[in-house]
GROMACS .gro file of N, CA and C in nm:
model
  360
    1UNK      N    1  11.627   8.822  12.503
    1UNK     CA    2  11.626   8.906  12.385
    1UNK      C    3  11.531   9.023  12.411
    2UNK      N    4  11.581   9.110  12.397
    2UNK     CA    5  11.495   9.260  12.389
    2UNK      C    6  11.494   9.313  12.267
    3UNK      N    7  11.352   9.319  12.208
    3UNK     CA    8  11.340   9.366  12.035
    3UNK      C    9  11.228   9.440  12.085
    4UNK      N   10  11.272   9.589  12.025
    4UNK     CA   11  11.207   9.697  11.953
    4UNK      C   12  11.167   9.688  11.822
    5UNK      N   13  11.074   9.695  11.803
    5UNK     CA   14  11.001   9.693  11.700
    5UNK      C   15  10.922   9.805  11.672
    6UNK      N   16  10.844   9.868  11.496
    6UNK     CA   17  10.740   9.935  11.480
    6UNK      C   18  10.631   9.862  11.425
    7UNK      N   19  10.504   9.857  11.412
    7UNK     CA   20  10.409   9.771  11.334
    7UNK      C   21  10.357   9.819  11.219
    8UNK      N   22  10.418   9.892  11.178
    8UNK     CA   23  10.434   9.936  11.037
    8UNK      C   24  10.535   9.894  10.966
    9UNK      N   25  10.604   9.775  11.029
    9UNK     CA   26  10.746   9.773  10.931
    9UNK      C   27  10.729   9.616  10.925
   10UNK      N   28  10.741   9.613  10.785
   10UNK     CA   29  10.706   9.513  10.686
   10UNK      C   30  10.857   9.382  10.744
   11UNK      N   31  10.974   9.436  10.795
   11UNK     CA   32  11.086   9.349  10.849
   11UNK      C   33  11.026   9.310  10.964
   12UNK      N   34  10.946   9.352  11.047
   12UNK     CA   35  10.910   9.383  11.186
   12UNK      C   36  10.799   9.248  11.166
   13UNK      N   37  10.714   9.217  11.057
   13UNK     CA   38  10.621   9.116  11.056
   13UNK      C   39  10.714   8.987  11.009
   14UNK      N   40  10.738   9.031  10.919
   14UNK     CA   41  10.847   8.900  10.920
   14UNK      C   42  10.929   8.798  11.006
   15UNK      N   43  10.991   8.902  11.116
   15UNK     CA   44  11.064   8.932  11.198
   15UNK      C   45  11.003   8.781  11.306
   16UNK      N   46  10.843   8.881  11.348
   16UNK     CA   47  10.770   8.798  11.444
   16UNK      C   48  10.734   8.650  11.358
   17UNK      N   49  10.667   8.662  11.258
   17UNK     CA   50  10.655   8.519  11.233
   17UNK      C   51  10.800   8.412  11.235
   18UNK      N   52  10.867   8.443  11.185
   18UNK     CA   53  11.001   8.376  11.218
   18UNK      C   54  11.046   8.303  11.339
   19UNK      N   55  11.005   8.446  11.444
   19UNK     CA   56  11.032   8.413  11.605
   19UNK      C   57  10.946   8.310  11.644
   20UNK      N   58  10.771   8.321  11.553
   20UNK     CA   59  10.663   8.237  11.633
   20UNK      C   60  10.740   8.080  11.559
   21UNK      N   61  10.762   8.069  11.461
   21UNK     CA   62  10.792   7.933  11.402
   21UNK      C   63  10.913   7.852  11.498
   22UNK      N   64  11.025   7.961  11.561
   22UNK     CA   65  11.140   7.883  11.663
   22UNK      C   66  11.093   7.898  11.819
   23UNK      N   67  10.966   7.892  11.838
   23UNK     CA   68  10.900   7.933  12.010
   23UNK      C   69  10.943   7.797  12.074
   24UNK      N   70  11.009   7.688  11.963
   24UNK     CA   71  11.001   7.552  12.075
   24UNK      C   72  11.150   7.537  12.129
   25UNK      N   73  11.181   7.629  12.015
   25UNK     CA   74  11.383   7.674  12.059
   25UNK      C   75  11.385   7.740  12.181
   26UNK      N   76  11.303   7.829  12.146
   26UNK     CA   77  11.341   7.953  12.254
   26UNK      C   78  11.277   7.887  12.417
   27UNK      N   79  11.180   7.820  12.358
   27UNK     CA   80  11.115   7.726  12.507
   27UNK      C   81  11.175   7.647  12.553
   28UNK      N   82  11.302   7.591  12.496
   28UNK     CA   83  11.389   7.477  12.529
   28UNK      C   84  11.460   7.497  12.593
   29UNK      N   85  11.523   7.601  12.522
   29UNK     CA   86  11.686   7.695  12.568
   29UNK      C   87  11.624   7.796  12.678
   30UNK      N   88  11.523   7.784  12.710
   30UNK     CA   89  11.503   7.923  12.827
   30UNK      C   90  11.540   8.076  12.793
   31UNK      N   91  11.509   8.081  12.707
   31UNK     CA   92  11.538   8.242  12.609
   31UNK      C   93  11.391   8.287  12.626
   32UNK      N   94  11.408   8.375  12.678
   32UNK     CA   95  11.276   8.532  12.678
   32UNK      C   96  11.298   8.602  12.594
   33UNK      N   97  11.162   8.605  12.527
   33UNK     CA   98  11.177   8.742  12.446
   33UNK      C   99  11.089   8.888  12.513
   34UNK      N  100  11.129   8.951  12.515
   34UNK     CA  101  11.103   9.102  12.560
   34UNK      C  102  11.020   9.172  12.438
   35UNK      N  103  10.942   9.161  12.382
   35UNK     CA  104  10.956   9.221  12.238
   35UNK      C  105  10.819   9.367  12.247
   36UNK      N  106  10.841   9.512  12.249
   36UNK     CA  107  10.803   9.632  12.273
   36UNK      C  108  10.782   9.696  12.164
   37UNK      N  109  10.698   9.761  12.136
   37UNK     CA  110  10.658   9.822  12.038
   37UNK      C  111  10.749   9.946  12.022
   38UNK      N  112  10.798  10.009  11.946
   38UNK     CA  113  10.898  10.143  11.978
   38UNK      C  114  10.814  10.260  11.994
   39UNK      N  115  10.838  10.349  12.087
   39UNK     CA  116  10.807  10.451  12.118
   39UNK      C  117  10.711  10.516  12.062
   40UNK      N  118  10.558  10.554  12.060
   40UNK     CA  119  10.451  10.625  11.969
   40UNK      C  120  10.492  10.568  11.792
   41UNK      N  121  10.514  10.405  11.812
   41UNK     CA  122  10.536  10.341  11.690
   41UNK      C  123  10.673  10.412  11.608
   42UNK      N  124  10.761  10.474  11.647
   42UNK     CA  125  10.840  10.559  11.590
   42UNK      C  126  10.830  10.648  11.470
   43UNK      N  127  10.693  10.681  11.538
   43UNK     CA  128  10.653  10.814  11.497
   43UNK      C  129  10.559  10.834  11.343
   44UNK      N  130  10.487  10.689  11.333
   44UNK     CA  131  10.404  10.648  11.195
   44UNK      C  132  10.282  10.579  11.260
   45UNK      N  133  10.198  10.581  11.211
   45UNK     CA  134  10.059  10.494  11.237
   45UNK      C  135  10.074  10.387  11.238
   46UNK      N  136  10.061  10.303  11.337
   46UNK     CA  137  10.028  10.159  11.314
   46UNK      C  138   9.941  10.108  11.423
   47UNK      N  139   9.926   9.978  11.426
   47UNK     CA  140   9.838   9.929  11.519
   47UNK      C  141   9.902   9.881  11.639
   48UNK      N  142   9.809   9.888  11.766
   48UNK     CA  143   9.868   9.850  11.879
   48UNK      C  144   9.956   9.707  11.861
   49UNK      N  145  10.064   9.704  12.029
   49UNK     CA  146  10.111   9.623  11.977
   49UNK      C  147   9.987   9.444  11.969
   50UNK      N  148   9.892   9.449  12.094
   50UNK     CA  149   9.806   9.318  12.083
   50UNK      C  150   9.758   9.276  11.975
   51UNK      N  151   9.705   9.399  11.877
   51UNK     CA  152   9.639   9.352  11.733
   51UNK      C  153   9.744   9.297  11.675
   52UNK      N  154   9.842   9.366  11.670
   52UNK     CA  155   9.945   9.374  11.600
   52UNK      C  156   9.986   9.118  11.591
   53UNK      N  157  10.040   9.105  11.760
   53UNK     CA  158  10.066   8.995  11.758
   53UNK      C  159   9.989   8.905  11.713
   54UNK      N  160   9.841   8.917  11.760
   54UNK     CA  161   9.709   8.879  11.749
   54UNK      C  162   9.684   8.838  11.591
   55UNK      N  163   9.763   8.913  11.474
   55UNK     CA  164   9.732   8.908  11.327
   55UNK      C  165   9.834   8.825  11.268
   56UNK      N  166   9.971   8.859  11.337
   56UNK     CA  167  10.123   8.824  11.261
   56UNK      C  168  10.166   8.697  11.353
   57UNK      N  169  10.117   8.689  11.468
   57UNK     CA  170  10.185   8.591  11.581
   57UNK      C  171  10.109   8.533  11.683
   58UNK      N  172   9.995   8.498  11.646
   58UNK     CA  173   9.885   8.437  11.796
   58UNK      C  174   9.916   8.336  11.860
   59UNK      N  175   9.989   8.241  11.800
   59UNK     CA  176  10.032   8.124  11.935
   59UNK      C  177  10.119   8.198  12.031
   60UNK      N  178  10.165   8.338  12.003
   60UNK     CA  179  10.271   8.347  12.077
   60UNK      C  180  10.235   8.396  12.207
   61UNK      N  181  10.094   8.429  12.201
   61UNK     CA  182   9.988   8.516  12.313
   61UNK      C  183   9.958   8.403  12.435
   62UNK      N  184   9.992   8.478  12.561
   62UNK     CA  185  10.009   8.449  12.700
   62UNK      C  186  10.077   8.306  12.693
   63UNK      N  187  10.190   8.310  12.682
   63UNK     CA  188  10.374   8.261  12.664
   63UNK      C  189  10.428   8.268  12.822
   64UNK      N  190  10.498   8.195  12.865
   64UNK     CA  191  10.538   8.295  12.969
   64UNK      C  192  10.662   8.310  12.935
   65UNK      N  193  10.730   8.280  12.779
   65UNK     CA  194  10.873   8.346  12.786
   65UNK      C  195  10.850   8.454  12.697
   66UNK      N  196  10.716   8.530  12.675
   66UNK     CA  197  10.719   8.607  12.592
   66UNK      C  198  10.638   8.724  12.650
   67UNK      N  199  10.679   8.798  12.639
   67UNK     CA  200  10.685   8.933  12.705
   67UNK      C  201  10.657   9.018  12.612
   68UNK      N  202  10.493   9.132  12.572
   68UNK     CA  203  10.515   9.195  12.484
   68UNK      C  204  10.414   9.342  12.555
   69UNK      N  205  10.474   9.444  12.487
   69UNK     CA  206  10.419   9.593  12.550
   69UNK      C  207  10.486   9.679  12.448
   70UNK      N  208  10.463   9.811  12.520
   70UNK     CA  209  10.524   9.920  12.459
   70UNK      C  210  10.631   9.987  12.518
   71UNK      N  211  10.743  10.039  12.411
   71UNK     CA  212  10.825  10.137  12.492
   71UNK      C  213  10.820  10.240  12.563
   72UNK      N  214  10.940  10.294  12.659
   72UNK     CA  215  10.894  10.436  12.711
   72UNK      C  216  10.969  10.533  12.631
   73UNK      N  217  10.920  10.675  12.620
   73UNK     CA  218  11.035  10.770  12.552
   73UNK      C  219  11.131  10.715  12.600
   74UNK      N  220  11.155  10.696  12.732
   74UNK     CA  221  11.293  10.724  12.780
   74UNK      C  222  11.393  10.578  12.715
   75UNK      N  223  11.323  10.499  12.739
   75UNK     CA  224  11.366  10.395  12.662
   75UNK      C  225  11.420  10.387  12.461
   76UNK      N  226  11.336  10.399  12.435
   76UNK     CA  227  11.380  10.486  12.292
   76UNK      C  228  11.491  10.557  12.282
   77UNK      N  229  11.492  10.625  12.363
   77UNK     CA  230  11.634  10.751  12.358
   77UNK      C  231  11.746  10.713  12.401
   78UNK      N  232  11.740  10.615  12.455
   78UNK     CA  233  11.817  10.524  12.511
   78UNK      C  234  11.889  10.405  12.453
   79UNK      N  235  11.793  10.347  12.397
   79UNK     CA  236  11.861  10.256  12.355
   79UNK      C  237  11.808  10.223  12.186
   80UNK      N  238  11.734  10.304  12.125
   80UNK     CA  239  11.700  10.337  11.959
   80UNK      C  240  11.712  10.490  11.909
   81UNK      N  241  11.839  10.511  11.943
   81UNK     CA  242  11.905  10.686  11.866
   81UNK      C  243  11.859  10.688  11.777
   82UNK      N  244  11.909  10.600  11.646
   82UNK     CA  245  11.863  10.635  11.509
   82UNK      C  246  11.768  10.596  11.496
   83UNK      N  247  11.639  10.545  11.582
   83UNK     CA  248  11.566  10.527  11.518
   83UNK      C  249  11.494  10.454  11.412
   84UNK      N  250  11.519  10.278  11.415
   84UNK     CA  251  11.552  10.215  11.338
   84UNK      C  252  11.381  10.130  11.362
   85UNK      N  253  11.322  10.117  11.330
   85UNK     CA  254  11.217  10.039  11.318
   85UNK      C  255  11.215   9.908  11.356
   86UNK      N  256  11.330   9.863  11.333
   86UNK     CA  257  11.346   9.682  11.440
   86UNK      C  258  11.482   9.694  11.444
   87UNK      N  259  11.521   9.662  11.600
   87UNK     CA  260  11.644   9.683  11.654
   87UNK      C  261  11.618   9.563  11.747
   88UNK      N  262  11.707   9.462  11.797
   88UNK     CA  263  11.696   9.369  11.916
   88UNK      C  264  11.829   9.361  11.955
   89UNK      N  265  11.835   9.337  12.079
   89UNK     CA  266  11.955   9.307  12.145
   89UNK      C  267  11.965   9.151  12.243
   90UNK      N  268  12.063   9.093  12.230
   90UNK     CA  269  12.109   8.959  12.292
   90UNK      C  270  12.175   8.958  12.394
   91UNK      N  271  12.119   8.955  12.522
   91UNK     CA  272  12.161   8.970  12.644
   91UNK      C  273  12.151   8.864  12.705
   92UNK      N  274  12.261   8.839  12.819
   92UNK     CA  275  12.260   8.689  12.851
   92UNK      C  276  12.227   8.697  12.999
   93UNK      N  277  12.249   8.605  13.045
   93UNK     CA  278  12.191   8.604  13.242
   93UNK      C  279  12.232   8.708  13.299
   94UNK      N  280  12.371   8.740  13.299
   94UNK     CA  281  12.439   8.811  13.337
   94UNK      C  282  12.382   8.940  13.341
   95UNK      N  283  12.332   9.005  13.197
   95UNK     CA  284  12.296   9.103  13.178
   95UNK      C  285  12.350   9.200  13.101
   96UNK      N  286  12.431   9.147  13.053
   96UNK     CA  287  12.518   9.128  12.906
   96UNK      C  288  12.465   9.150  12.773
   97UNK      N  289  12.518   9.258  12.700
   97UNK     CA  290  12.468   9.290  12.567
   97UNK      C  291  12.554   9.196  12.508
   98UNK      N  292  12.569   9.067  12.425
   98UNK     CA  293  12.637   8.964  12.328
   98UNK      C  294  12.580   9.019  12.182
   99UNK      N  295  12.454   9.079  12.164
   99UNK     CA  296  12.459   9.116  12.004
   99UNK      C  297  12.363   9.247  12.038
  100UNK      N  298  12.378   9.293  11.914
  100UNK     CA  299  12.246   9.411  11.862
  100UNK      C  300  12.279   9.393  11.690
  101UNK      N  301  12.160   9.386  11.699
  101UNK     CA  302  12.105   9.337  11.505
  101UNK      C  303  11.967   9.407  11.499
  102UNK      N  304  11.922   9.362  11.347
  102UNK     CA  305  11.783   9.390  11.314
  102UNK      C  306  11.732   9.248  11.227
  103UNK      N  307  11.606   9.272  11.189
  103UNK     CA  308  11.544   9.143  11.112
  103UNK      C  309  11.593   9.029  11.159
  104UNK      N  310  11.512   8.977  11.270
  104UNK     CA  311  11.537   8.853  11.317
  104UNK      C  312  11.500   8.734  11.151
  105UNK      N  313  11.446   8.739  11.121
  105UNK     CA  314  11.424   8.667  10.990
  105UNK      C  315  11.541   8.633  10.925
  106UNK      N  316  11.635   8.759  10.964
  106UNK     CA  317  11.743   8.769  10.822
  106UNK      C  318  11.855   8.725  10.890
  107UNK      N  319  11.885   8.759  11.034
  107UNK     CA  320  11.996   8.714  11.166
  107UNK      C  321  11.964   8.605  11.260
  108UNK      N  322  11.817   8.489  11.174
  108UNK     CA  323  11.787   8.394  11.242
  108UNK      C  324  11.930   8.309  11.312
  109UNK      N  325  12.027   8.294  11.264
  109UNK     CA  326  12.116   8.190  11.276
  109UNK      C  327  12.193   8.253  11.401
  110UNK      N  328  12.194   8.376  11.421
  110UNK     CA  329  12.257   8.461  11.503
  110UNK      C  330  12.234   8.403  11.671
  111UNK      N  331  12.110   8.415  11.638
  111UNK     CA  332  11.980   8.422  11.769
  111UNK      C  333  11.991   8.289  11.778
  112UNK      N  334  11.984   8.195  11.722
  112UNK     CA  335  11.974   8.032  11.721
  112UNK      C  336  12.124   7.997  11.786
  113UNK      N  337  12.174   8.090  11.758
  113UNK     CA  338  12.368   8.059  11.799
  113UNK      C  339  12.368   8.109  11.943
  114UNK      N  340  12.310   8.206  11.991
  114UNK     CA  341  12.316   8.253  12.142
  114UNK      C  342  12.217   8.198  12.209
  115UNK      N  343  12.070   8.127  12.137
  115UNK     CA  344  12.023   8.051  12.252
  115UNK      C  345  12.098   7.940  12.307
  116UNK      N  346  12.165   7.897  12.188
  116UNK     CA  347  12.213   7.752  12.245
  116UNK      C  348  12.345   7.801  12.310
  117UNK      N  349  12.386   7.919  12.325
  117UNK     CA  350  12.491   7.924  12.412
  117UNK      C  351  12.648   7.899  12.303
  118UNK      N  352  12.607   7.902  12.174
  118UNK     CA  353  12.711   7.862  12.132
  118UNK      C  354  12.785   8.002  12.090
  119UNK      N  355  12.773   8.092  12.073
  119UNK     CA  356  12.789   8.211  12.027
  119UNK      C  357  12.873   8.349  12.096
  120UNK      N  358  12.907   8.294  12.233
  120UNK     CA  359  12.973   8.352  12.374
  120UNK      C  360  13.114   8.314  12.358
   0.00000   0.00000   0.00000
């Protein structure tokens, strides 16, 4: 899973606590999360992304299926046009886009359906 996120966005905290509550799913099923702050926060104040996990998500800190940083412009432009404050995508071994959604909170069942492979 690759999720863009901003830390100003109130879906975006949600989002992560959700993810930290299924870490034993995602540890089971061998699902990485990628999860990047969007580009100069997409363009609003917020806090880095470490505080950021550190406040909303601390078990999830030094994971090894969890992967967290910031975007590059180029990345942004790339793959968040509009600009959306939480965007993730469901990519499989292959390397395969299978979804793009937002609010993992709200598309939990989505994400729970492609770890287990059922959703392909």
């Amino acid at each position: 899973m690759l999720w863009l996120f901003s830390t100003w966005c109130h879906t975006c905290v949600a989002g992560v606590k959700a993810m930290q509550k299924k870490q034993a799913v995602w540890k089971k099923t061998g699902m990485v999360i990628i999860a990047l702050r969007n580009f100069n926060n997409g363009g609003y104040p917020g806090v880095d992304m470490p505080t950021f996990m550190q406040r909303f998500a601390p078990r999830l800190k030094n994971l090894d299926n969890w992967i967290t940083g910031e975007a590059s412009k180029r990345m942004n432009q790339d793959l968040n046009q509009k600009k959306f404050p939480d965007i993730y995508f469901l990519i499989d071994e292959k390397g395969w886009v299978r979804a793009v959604n937002t609010a993992p909170n709200i598309s939990m069942n989505l994400i729970l359906k492609f770890a287990s492979g059922t959703s392909q």
